[in-house]
mmCIF file of C-alpha atoms in Angstrom:
data_model
loop_
_atom_site.group_PDB
_atom_site.id
_atom_site.type_symbol
_atom_site.label_atom_id
_atom_site.label_comp_id
_atom_site.label_asym_id
_atom_site.label_seq_id
_atom_site.Cartn_x
_atom_site.Cartn_y
_atom_site.Cartn_z
ATOM 1 C CA MET A 2 102.952 6.066 97.796
ATOM 2 C CA LYS A 3 99.833 3.949 97.036
ATOM 3 C CA THR A 4 96.962 6.369 96.290
ATOM 4 C CA LEU A 5 93.269 5.759 95.789
ATOM 5 C CA LEU A 6 91.503 8.591 94.030
ATOM 6 C CA MET A 7 87.751 8.698 94.037
ATOM 7 C CA GLY A 8 85.227 10.988 92.510
ATOM 8 C CA ASP A 9 82.164 12.851 93.734
ATOM 9 C CA ILE A 10 80.252 11.844 96.916
ATOM 10 C CA CYS A 11 76.951 13.291 98.153
ATOM 11 C CA ALA A 12 74.133 11.834 100.241
ATOM 12 C CA THR A 13 70.902 11.857 98.236
ATOM 13 C CA ASP A 14 67.324 11.450 99.264
ATOM 14 C CA GLN A 15 67.807 7.721 98.434
ATOM 15 C CA SER A 16 70.884 7.213 100.547
ATOM 16 C CA ARG A 17 70.631 9.924 103.233
ATOM 17 C CA GLU A 18 69.267 7.704 106.016
ATOM 18 C CA VAL A 19 71.882 5.100 105.373
ATOM 19 C CA PHE A 20 74.635 7.773 105.744
ATOM 20 C CA ILE A 21 72.999 8.784 109.066
ATOM 21 C CA ARG A 22 73.063 5.167 110.196
ATOM 22 C CA LYS A 23 76.673 4.955 108.948
ATOM 23 C CA ASP A 24 76.003 1.545 107.547
ATOM 24 C CA MET A 25 79.303 0.981 105.644
ATOM 25 C CA ASP A 26 78.257 -2.411 104.206
ATOM 26 C CA VAL A 27 75.136 -1.063 102.568
ATOM 27 C CA LEU A 28 76.836 2.162 101.375
ATOM 28 C CA PHE A 29 80.006 0.620 99.890
ATOM 29 C CA GLY A 30 79.633 -3.204 99.846
ATOM 30 C CA ASP A 31 82.545 -5.009 98.314
ATOM 31 C CA THR A 32 84.312 -1.771 97.326
ATOM 32 C CA LEU A 33 85.531 -1.524 100.886
ATOM 33 C CA GLU A 34 88.456 -3.700 99.910
ATOM 34 C CA LEU A 35 89.782 -0.851 97.682
ATOM 35 C CA PHE A 36 90.142 1.451 100.744
ATOM 36 C CA LYS A 37 92.606 -0.714 102.608
ATOM 37 C CA ASN A 38 96.386 -0.260 102.769
ATOM 38 C CA ASN A 39 96.476 3.116 100.948
ATOM 39 C CA ASP A 40 98.880 5.905 101.880
ATOM 40 C CA VAL A 41 96.420 8.551 100.568
ATOM 41 C CA THR A 42 92.698 8.148 99.878
ATOM 42 C CA PHE A 43 91.115 11.147 98.140
ATOM 43 C CA VAL A 44 87.347 11.843 97.751
ATOM 44 C CA ASN A 45 85.676 14.897 96.299
ATOM 45 C CA VAL A 46 82.926 16.243 98.545
ATOM 46 C CA GLU A 47 80.301 17.419 96.050
ATOM 47 C CA CYS A 48 78.064 19.110 98.592
ATOM 48 C CA ALA A 49 77.954 21.010 101.816
ATOM 49 C CA ILE A 50 78.040 18.906 105.021
ATOM 50 C CA THR A 51 75.543 20.992 106.949
ATOM 51 C CA ASP A 52 72.140 21.326 108.431
ATOM 52 C CA SER A 53 71.780 24.874 107.111
ATOM 53 C CA GLU A 54 68.600 25.758 105.142
ATOM 54 C CA ASN A 55 70.170 28.972 103.760
ATOM 55 C CA ARG A 56 70.442 28.004 100.126
ATOM 56 C CA ILE A 57 72.262 30.318 97.750
ATOM 57 C CA LYS A 58 70.428 31.500 94.666
ATOM 58 C CA LYS A 59 71.365 29.366 91.667
ATOM 59 C CA PHE A 60 70.170 27.316 88.704
ATOM 60 C CA GLY A 61 70.104 23.593 89.604
ATOM 61 C CA PRO A 62 70.011 21.749 92.918
ATOM 62 C CA ASN A 63 71.456 22.935 96.178
ATOM 63 C CA LEU A 64 73.235 19.783 97.595
ATOM 64 C CA LYS A 65 73.993 18.915 101.162
ATOM 65 C CA SER A 66 74.767 15.906 103.279
ATOM 66 C CA PRO A 67 74.151 15.099 106.936
ATOM 67 C CA ARG A 68 76.930 15.636 109.561
ATOM 68 C CA GLU A 69 77.390 11.866 109.802
ATOM 69 C CA THR A 70 78.962 11.940 106.329
ATOM 70 C CA ALA A 71 82.191 13.056 107.855
ATOM 71 C CA ASP A 72 82.166 9.996 110.189
ATOM 72 C CA VAL A 73 81.349 7.814 107.155
ATOM 73 C CA LEU A 74 84.387 9.147 105.367
ATOM 74 C CA LYS A 75 86.566 8.674 108.300
ATOM 75 C CA ASN A 76 85.419 5.093 108.756
ATOM 76 C CA LEU A 77 86.020 4.526 105.036
ATOM 77 C CA GLY A 78 89.674 5.484 105.394
ATOM 78 C CA VAL A 79 89.559 8.779 103.505
ATOM 79 C CA THR A 80 92.509 10.937 104.349
ATOM 80 C CA LEU A 81 92.063 13.891 102.024
ATOM 81 C CA CYS A 82 88.979 15.578 100.645
ATOM 82 C CA GLY A 83 88.666 17.986 97.705
ATOM 83 C CA LEU A 84 86.468 20.965 98.251
ATOM 84 C CA SER A 85 86.877 22.519 94.857
ATOM 85 C CA ASN A 86 83.653 21.922 93.091
ATOM 86 C CA ASN A 87 80.402 23.595 92.125
ATOM 87 C CA HIS A 88 78.312 22.454 95.065
ATOM 88 C CA ILE A 89 80.468 23.128 98.197
ATOM 89 C CA PHE A 90 79.077 26.591 98.398
ATOM 90 C CA ASP A 91 75.383 25.673 97.848
ATOM 91 C CA PHE A 92 74.557 26.774 101.407
ATOM 92 C CA GLY A 93 76.943 29.769 101.345
ATOM 93 C CA ILE A 94 79.577 30.660 103.910
ATOM 94 C CA GLU A 95 77.618 28.875 106.719
ATOM 95 C CA GLY A 96 77.486 25.612 104.801
ATOM 96 C CA ALA A 97 81.139 25.774 103.786
ATOM 97 C CA ARG A 98 82.331 26.461 107.325
ATOM 98 C CA ASP A 99 80.128 23.624 108.586
ATOM 99 C CA THR A 100 81.767 21.318 106.096
ATOM 100 C CA MET A 101 85.254 22.267 107.119
ATOM 101 C CA LYS A 102 84.364 22.053 110.754
ATOM 102 C CA ALA A 103 82.894 18.514 110.321
ATOM 103 C CA LEU A 104 86.061 17.302 108.561
ATOM 104 C CA ASP A 105 88.288 18.932 111.164
ATOM 105 C CA GLU A 106 86.349 17.143 113.933
ATOM 106 C CA VAL A 107 87.080 13.700 112.470
ATOM 107 C CA GLY A 108 90.621 14.550 111.413
ATOM 108 C CA ILE A 109 90.361 14.505 107.706
ATOM 109 C CA ALA A 110 92.531 17.011 105.733
ATOM 110 C CA TYR A 111 90.999 18.999 102.871
ATOM 111 C CA THR A 112 92.199 21.221 100.038
ATOM 112 C CA GLY A 113 90.893 23.439 97.286
ATOM 113 C CA PHE A 114 89.026 26.062 99.258
ATOM 114 C CA GLY A 115 90.154 29.405 100.799
ATOM 115 C CA GLU A 116 89.094 32.644 102.376
ATOM 116 C CA ASN A 117 89.633 34.394 99.020
ATOM 117 C CA TYR A 118 91.095 33.602 95.632
ATOM 118 C CA GLU A 119 94.743 33.828 96.584
ATOM 119 C CA ASP A 120 94.123 31.785 99.767
ATOM 120 C CA SER A 121 92.343 29.052 97.734
ATOM 121 C CA ARG A 122 95.446 28.515 95.583
ATOM 122 C CA ARG A 123 97.419 26.815 98.421
ATOM 123 C CA ASN A 124 98.924 23.514 97.173
ATOM 124 C CA TYR A 125 98.574 20.435 99.463
ATOM 125 C CA PHE A 126 101.609 18.214 100.031
ATOM 126 C CA VAL A 127 101.853 14.708 101.493
ATOM 127 C CA GLU A 128 105.310 13.446 102.529
ATOM 128 C CA LYS A 129 105.987 9.874 103.333
ATOM 129 C CA ASN A 130 108.820 7.369 103.050
ATOM 130 C CA GLY A 131 111.075 10.040 101.462
ATOM 131 C CA GLU A 132 108.525 11.038 98.817
ATOM 132 C CA LYS A 133 106.597 14.262 98.384
ATOM 133 C CA VAL A 134 103.398 14.381 96.468
ATOM 134 C CA CYS A 135 101.363 17.433 95.712
ATOM 135 C CA PHE A 136 97.499 17.491 95.260
ATOM 136 C CA ILE A 137 95.994 20.357 93.341
ATOM 137 C CA THR A 138 92.215 20.569 93.112
ATOM 138 C CA VAL A 139 90.584 23.191 90.876
ATOM 139 C CA CYS A 140 87.111 23.709 89.487
ATOM 140 C CA GLU A 141 85.452 25.486 86.563
ATOM 141 C CA HIS A 142 83.548 28.649 87.104
ATOM 142 C CA GLU A 143 80.130 27.697 88.536
ATOM 143 C CA TYR A 144 78.858 29.365 91.706
ATOM 144 C CA SER A 145 81.290 28.115 94.259
ATOM 145 C CA TYR A 146 84.539 29.596 93.106
ATOM 146 C CA ALA A 147 86.505 31.997 95.243
ATOM 147 C CA LEU A 148 86.621 35.766 94.503
ATOM 148 C CA ASP A 149 89.208 38.397 95.485
ATOM 149 C CA ASN A 150 86.939 39.398 98.279
ATOM 150 C CA ARG A 151 85.012 36.262 99.163
ATOM 151 C CA MET A 152 85.746 32.674 100.200
ATOM 152 C CA GLY A 153 85.220 29.826 97.836
ATOM 153 C CA SER A 154 86.667 26.991 95.882
ATOM 154 C CA ARG A 155 89.983 27.141 94.075
ATOM 155 C CA PRO A 156 89.062 27.922 90.423
ATOM 156 C CA PHE A 157 90.913 26.746 87.397
ATOM 157 C CA ASP A 158 92.800 29.601 85.693
ATOM 158 C CA PRO A 159 94.632 29.034 82.396
ATOM 159 C CA PHE A 160 97.534 31.039 83.613
ATOM 160 C CA ASP A 161 97.669 30.814 87.462
ATOM 161 C CA THR A 162 96.950 27.093 87.584
ATOM 162 C CA MET A 163 99.805 26.384 85.257
ATOM 163 C CA ALA A 164 102.107 28.489 87.377
ATOM 164 C CA ASP A 165 100.833 26.561 90.546
ATOM 165 C CA ILE A 166 101.636 23.251 88.853
ATOM 166 C CA ARG A 167 105.174 24.325 87.903
ATOM 167 C CA ALA A 168 105.740 25.510 91.533
ATOM 168 C CA ALA A 169 104.482 22.259 92.848
ATOM 169 C CA LYS A 170 106.699 20.212 90.465
ATOM 170 C CA ALA A 171 109.738 22.139 91.577
ATOM 171 C CA GLU A 172 109.393 20.700 95.093
ATOM 172 C CA ALA A 173 107.410 17.508 94.703
ATOM 173 C CA ASP A 174 108.148 14.127 93.209
ATOM 174 C CA ARG A 175 104.600 13.820 91.805
ATOM 175 C CA VAL A 176 101.798 16.273 91.093
ATOM 176 C CA ILE A 177 98.240 15.013 90.969
ATOM 177 C CA VAL A 178 95.586 17.449 89.650
ATOM 178 C CA LEU A 179 91.918 16.902 90.346
ATOM 179 C CA TYR A 180 90.092 19.009 87.799
ATOM 180 C CA HIS A 181 86.366 19.559 88.501
ATOM 181 C CA GLY A 182 84.978 20.319 85.079
ATOM 182 C CA GLY A 183 84.009 19.108 81.654
ATOM 183 C CA LYS A 184 80.459 18.943 80.262
ATOM 184 C CA GLU A 185 78.052 16.912 82.375
ATOM 185 C CA HIS A 186 76.957 13.555 80.946
ATOM 186 C CA CYS A 187 79.384 13.895 77.926
ATOM 187 C CA GLN A 188 81.730 10.969 77.560
ATOM 188 C CA TYR A 189 84.186 12.925 75.450
ATOM 189 C CA PRO A 190 86.367 16.022 76.268
ATOM 190 C CA SER A 191 85.935 19.305 74.538
ATOM 191 C CA PRO A 192 88.883 20.528 72.421
ATOM 192 C CA ARG A 193 89.572 23.186 74.990
ATOM 193 C CA LEU A 194 89.645 20.597 77.929
ATOM 194 C CA MET A 195 91.997 18.380 75.995
ATOM 195 C CA LYS A 196 94.363 21.313 75.405
ATOM 196 C CA ALA A 197 94.081 22.446 79.001
ATOM 197 C CA CYS A 198 94.895 18.951 80.421
ATOM 198 C CA ARG A 199 97.789 18.422 78.062
ATOM 199 C CA GLU A 200 99.167 21.859 78.983
ATOM 200 C CA MET A 201 99.058 20.832 82.604
ATOM 201 C CA VAL A 202 101.248 17.836 81.628
ATOM 202 C CA HIS A 203 103.695 20.238 79.945
ATOM 203 C CA ASN A 204 103.899 22.212 83.185
ATOM 204 C CA GLY A 205 104.583 19.105 85.366
ATOM 205 C CA ALA A 206 101.362 17.217 86.201
ATOM 206 C CA ASP A 207 101.744 13.506 86.422
ATOM 207 C CA VAL A 208 98.086 12.640 86.897
ATOM 208 C CA ILE A 209 94.981 14.658 85.833
ATOM 209 C CA LEU A 210 91.547 13.336 86.770
ATOM 210 C CA CYS A 211 88.540 15.272 85.434
ATOM 211 C CA GLN A 212 85.569 14.859 87.718
ATOM 212 C CA HIS A 213 82.111 16.704 87.581
ATOM 213 C CA THR A 214 80.898 15.098 84.392
ATOM 214 C CA HIS A 215 79.121 12.221 86.283
ATOM 215 C CA CYS A 216 80.142 9.626 83.735
ATOM 216 C CA ILE A 217 83.094 7.580 82.579
ATOM 217 C CA SER A 218 84.862 9.406 79.721
ATOM 218 C CA CYS A 219 88.189 8.360 78.168
ATOM 219 C CA TYR A 220 91.880 8.082 79.063
ATOM 220 C CA GLU A 221 95.251 8.707 77.449
ATOM 221 C CA ASN A 222 98.788 8.400 78.512
ATOM 222 C CA TYR A 223 100.256 11.694 77.312
ATOM 223 C CA MET A 224 103.972 12.087 77.468
ATOM 224 C CA GLY A 225 104.182 9.560 80.206
ATOM 225 C CA SER A 226 101.489 11.260 82.288
ATOM 226 C CA HIS A 227 97.912 10.068 82.930
ATOM 227 C CA ILE A 228 94.831 11.995 81.812
ATOM 228 C CA LEU A 229 91.312 10.598 82.693
ATOM 229 C CA TYR A 230 88.747 13.024 81.060
ATOM 230 C CA GLY A 231 85.867 11.759 83.137
ATOM 231 C CA GLN A 232 86.026 9.487 86.269
ATOM 232 C CA GLY A 233 82.221 9.289 87.043
ATOM 233 C CA ASN A 234 80.622 9.666 90.451
ATOM 234 C CA PHE A 235 81.815 7.866 93.476
ATOM 235 C CA HIS A 236 78.677 7.804 95.665
ATOM 236 C CA PHE A 237 75.730 9.770 94.251
ATOM 237 C CA VAL A 238 72.887 7.258 94.270
ATOM 238 C CA LYS A 239 69.722 8.175 92.377
ATOM 239 C CA LEU A 240 69.860 11.945 92.632
ATOM 240 C CA SER A 241 66.813 12.143 90.482
ATOM 241 C CA ALA A 242 64.743 9.836 88.305
ATOM 242 C CA ASN A 243 65.783 11.335 84.928
ATOM 243 C CA MET A 244 69.613 10.778 85.258
ATOM 244 C CA PRO A 245 71.150 8.903 82.212
ATOM 245 C CA GLU A 246 72.381 5.366 82.687
ATOM 246 C CA THR A 247 76.008 6.635 82.512
ATOM 247 C CA TRP A 248 75.324 8.298 85.915
ATOM 248 C CA ASN A 249 75.417 4.911 87.473
ATOM 249 C CA SER A 250 78.968 3.755 86.764
ATOM 250 C CA LEU A 251 82.467 5.092 87.723
ATOM 251 C CA LEU A 252 86.091 4.274 87.982
ATOM 252 C CA ALA A 253 88.115 3.905 91.095
ATOM 253 C CA VAL A 254 91.682 5.039 90.315
ATOM 254 C CA GLN A 255 94.674 3.526 92.051
ATOM 255 C CA TYR A 256 97.876 5.278 91.333
ATOM 256 C CA ASP A 257 101.413 4.309 92.471
ATOM 257 C CA THR A 258 103.507 7.363 92.726
ATOM 258 C CA VAL A 259 106.834 5.335 92.710
ATOM 259 C CA THR A 260 106.184 3.251 89.581
ATOM 260 C CA ASN A 261 103.787 5.663 87.869
ATOM 261 C CA GLU A 262 101.419 2.870 87.288
ATOM 262 C CA ILE A 263 97.652 3.530 87.226
ATOM 263 C CA THR A 264 94.758 1.087 87.510
ATOM 264 C CA PHE A 265 91.097 1.594 86.764
ATOM 265 C CA THR A 266 88.430 -0.416 88.598
ATOM 266 C CA PRO A 267 84.779 -0.192 87.444
ATOM 267 C CA ILE A 268 82.126 0.298 90.028
ATOM 268 C CA VAL A 269 78.269 0.555 89.669
ATOM 269 C CA ASN A 270 75.466 1.880 91.746
ATOM 270 C CA ASN A 271 72.919 -0.357 93.499
ATOM 271 C CA GLU A 272 69.819 0.620 95.417
ATOM 272 C CA TYR A 273 71.564 2.491 98.219
ATOM 273 C CA GLY A 274 75.264 2.318 97.528
ATOM 274 C CA VAL A 275 77.987 1.127 95.225
ATOM 275 C CA GLU A 276 79.565 -2.166 94.479
ATOM 276 C CA LEU A 277 82.317 -3.606 92.191
ATOM 277 C CA ALA A 278 81.170 -4.152 88.594
ATOM 278 C CA LYS A 279 81.153 -7.816 87.634
ATOM 279 C CA GLY A 280 80.556 -10.174 84.733
ATOM 280 C CA GLU A 281 78.937 -8.758 81.639
ATOM 281 C CA LYS A 282 78.441 -5.328 83.178
ATOM 282 C CA LYS A 283 82.186 -5.011 83.902
ATOM 283 C CA GLU A 284 82.994 -6.179 80.416
ATOM 284 C CA GLU A 285 80.526 -3.718 78.936
ATOM 285 C CA LEU A 286 81.965 -0.781 80.779
ATOM 286 C CA MET A 287 85.596 -1.575 80.129
ATOM 287 C CA ASN A 288 84.958 -2.327 76.470
ATOM 288 C CA GLY A 289 83.263 1.043 76.057
ATOM 289 C CA PHE A 290 86.116 2.688 77.943
ATOM 290 C CA ALA A 291 88.649 1.117 75.640
ATOM 291 C CA ALA A 292 86.745 2.217 72.559
ATOM 292 C CA ARG A 293 86.601 5.829 73.737
ATOM 293 C CA ASN A 294 90.307 5.752 74.612
ATOM 294 C CA ALA A 295 91.012 4.598 71.024
ATOM 295 C CA SER A 296 88.906 7.547 69.766
ATOM 296 C CA LEU A 297 91.504 9.806 71.151
ATOM 297 C CA GLU A 298 94.169 8.332 68.970
ATOM 298 C CA ASP A 299 92.257 8.251 65.674
ATOM 299 C CA GLY A 300 90.467 11.627 66.154
ATOM 300 C CA SER A 301 86.953 10.293 66.241
ATOM 301 C CA TRP A 302 86.320 11.707 69.727
ATOM 302 C CA GLN A 303 85.739 14.966 67.999
ATOM 303 C CA ASP A 304 82.600 13.381 66.398
ATOM 304 C CA GLY A 305 81.394 12.210 69.865
ATOM 305 C CA TRP A 306 81.831 15.631 71.249
ATOM 306 C CA HIS A 307 80.026 17.334 68.354
ATOM 307 C CA GLU A 308 77.106 14.896 68.445
ATOM 308 C CA PHE A 309 76.719 15.504 72.112
ATOM 309 C CA CYS A 310 76.647 19.308 71.738
ATOM 310 C CA VAL A 311 74.017 19.014 68.934
ATOM 311 C CA LYS A 312 71.742 17.087 71.299
ATOM 312 C CA MET A 313 72.088 19.848 73.827
ATOM 313 C CA GLN A 314 71.404 22.685 71.342
ATOM 314 C CA ASN A 315 67.752 23.378 72.455
ATOM 315 C CA ASN A 316 68.939 24.102 76.012
ATOM 316 C CA TYR A 317 71.381 26.602 74.738
ATOM 317 C CA ILE A 318 68.789 28.282 72.524
ATOM 318 C CA LYS A 319 66.555 28.672 75.552
ATOM 319 C CA ALA A 320 69.381 30.158 77.583
ATOM 320 C CA ALA A 321 70.179 32.582 74.897
ATOM 321 C CA ASN A 322 66.466 33.651 74.914
ATOM 322 C CA GLY A 323 66.375 34.052 78.681
ATOM 323 C CA ASP A 324 64.093 31.007 79.088
ATOM 324 C CA HIS A 325 64.451 29.704 82.613
ATOM 325 C CA GLY A 326 62.032 26.830 82.036
ATOM 326 C CA SER A 327 60.684 25.199 85.207
ATOM 327 C CA ASP A 328 63.572 26.582 87.358
ATOM 328 C CA PRO A 329 63.156 30.321 87.487
ATOM 329 C CA VAL A 330 65.489 32.129 89.892
ATOM 330 C CA GLU A 331 65.114 35.766 90.746
ATOM 331 C CA MET A 332 68.701 37.014 90.802
ATOM 332 C CA GLY A 333 70.831 39.502 88.967
ATOM 333 C CA ASP A 334 72.573 37.119 86.630
ATOM 334 C CA SER A 335 70.688 35.170 84.026
ATOM 335 C CA VAL A 336 70.963 31.652 82.626
ATOM 336 C CA PHE A 337 72.952 33.215 79.703
ATOM 337 C CA ALA A 338 75.424 34.830 82.057
ATOM 338 C CA HIS A 339 75.839 31.617 84.010
ATOM 339 C CA TYR A 340 76.410 29.538 80.726
ATOM 340 C CA LEU A 341 78.941 32.249 79.590
ATOM 341 C CA ASP A 342 80.829 32.137 82.846
ATOM 342 C CA CYS A 343 81.314 28.442 82.971
ATOM 343 C CA GLU A 344 84.036 26.937 80.770
ATOM 344 C CA ALA A 345 82.116 23.724 79.960
ATOM 345 C CA HIS A 346 79.045 25.646 78.745
ATOM 346 C CA THR A 347 81.290 28.022 76.781
ATOM 347 C CA ASP A 348 82.847 24.994 75.063
ATOM 348 C CA VAL A 349 79.379 23.961 73.945
ATOM 349 C CA TRP A 350 78.561 27.493 72.602
ATOM 350 C CA ARG A 351 81.719 27.460 70.591
ATOM 351 C CA GLU A 352 80.994 24.066 69.057
ATOM 352 C CA LEU A 353 77.421 24.969 68.097
ATOM 353 C CA TYR A 354 77.898 28.512 66.986
ATOM 354 C CA LYS A 355 80.848 28.963 64.706
ATOM 355 C CA THR A 356 81.956 32.434 63.649
ATOM 356 C CA ALA A 357 82.186 33.443 59.985
ATOM 357 C CA ASN A 358 85.955 32.904 60.186
ATOM 358 C CA HIS A 359 85.267 29.227 60.405
ATOM 359 C CA ARG A 360 83.555 29.328 56.991
ATOM 360 C CA ASN A 361 85.626 31.861 55.119
ATOM 361 C CA GLU A 362 87.687 30.644 52.181
ATOM 362 C CA LEU A 363 86.715 26.992 52.663
ATOM 363 C CA GLY A 364 85.289 26.666 49.256
#
């Protein structure tokens, strides 16, 4: 099968009216060519498709897109949407049900969401031309994830997810994992994330794409399988004025399930949409990507990860002190509890605050 695997999409204040108009040329420009002649086209819906105003209490923005977003995805040729991410539940059960209803109405399949934890773990299979491919979408623990007694996204679990991958591989020719996690804006994986992705390969994953970081990270071919530690956004134009430049670039991933070949195509944001990267910008993006890929081989990625964590240290000091800054939220759990719950935040804690054991007997 020819698959096109895209990252996060959400209508922003900048692009919302263009989504409502369903202006495909403005929204997607010359990237529209990528969406032709695919057997499966996957997009992660990083928001609720809803008109609801019933925001859940959380730190950070509550994201939603207009109902027309489902029509846009259908017109684009999307066949499968991932709903396992940290924003699908931003408007609670109402927003989640609105999202699924909107996708149902246009005939787009979705995966990574369930009525409770066990229900969310259902693997999604596509069968065509004698092939069977499984898509598994999981997210780290931030707000949206399913509980034993409440609907939500399919969360990553270091034990259950591995079992689900093994079960999928037992009946599918290929297993593609969309992992919504990693530290936002960091172009290097954490040590834990690298171990988790490689363990997914050991259990049968052929492709692992890490989304959520909103930037292009690095790639490795590990034991014949493909791991991309950060894909970047798909369509998330100018969410706010203070986003880093890395927010504005991404990789389209084309994967051939028969040959196991993978191709990366760089894309950049423009005023209201996205377009193929060209000329010097394309060269800059791909050279940076190649350099980070090489860092996985010589070990220098660990320096990149550490430097990023050090830059973030003040945020974590404030969290530990209960400082909510300009975004106070009256709710039972604190910033500290939120940072402790989420794997990516815990990765930073562990990098910044080493226990005595890391210093004992080192001379």
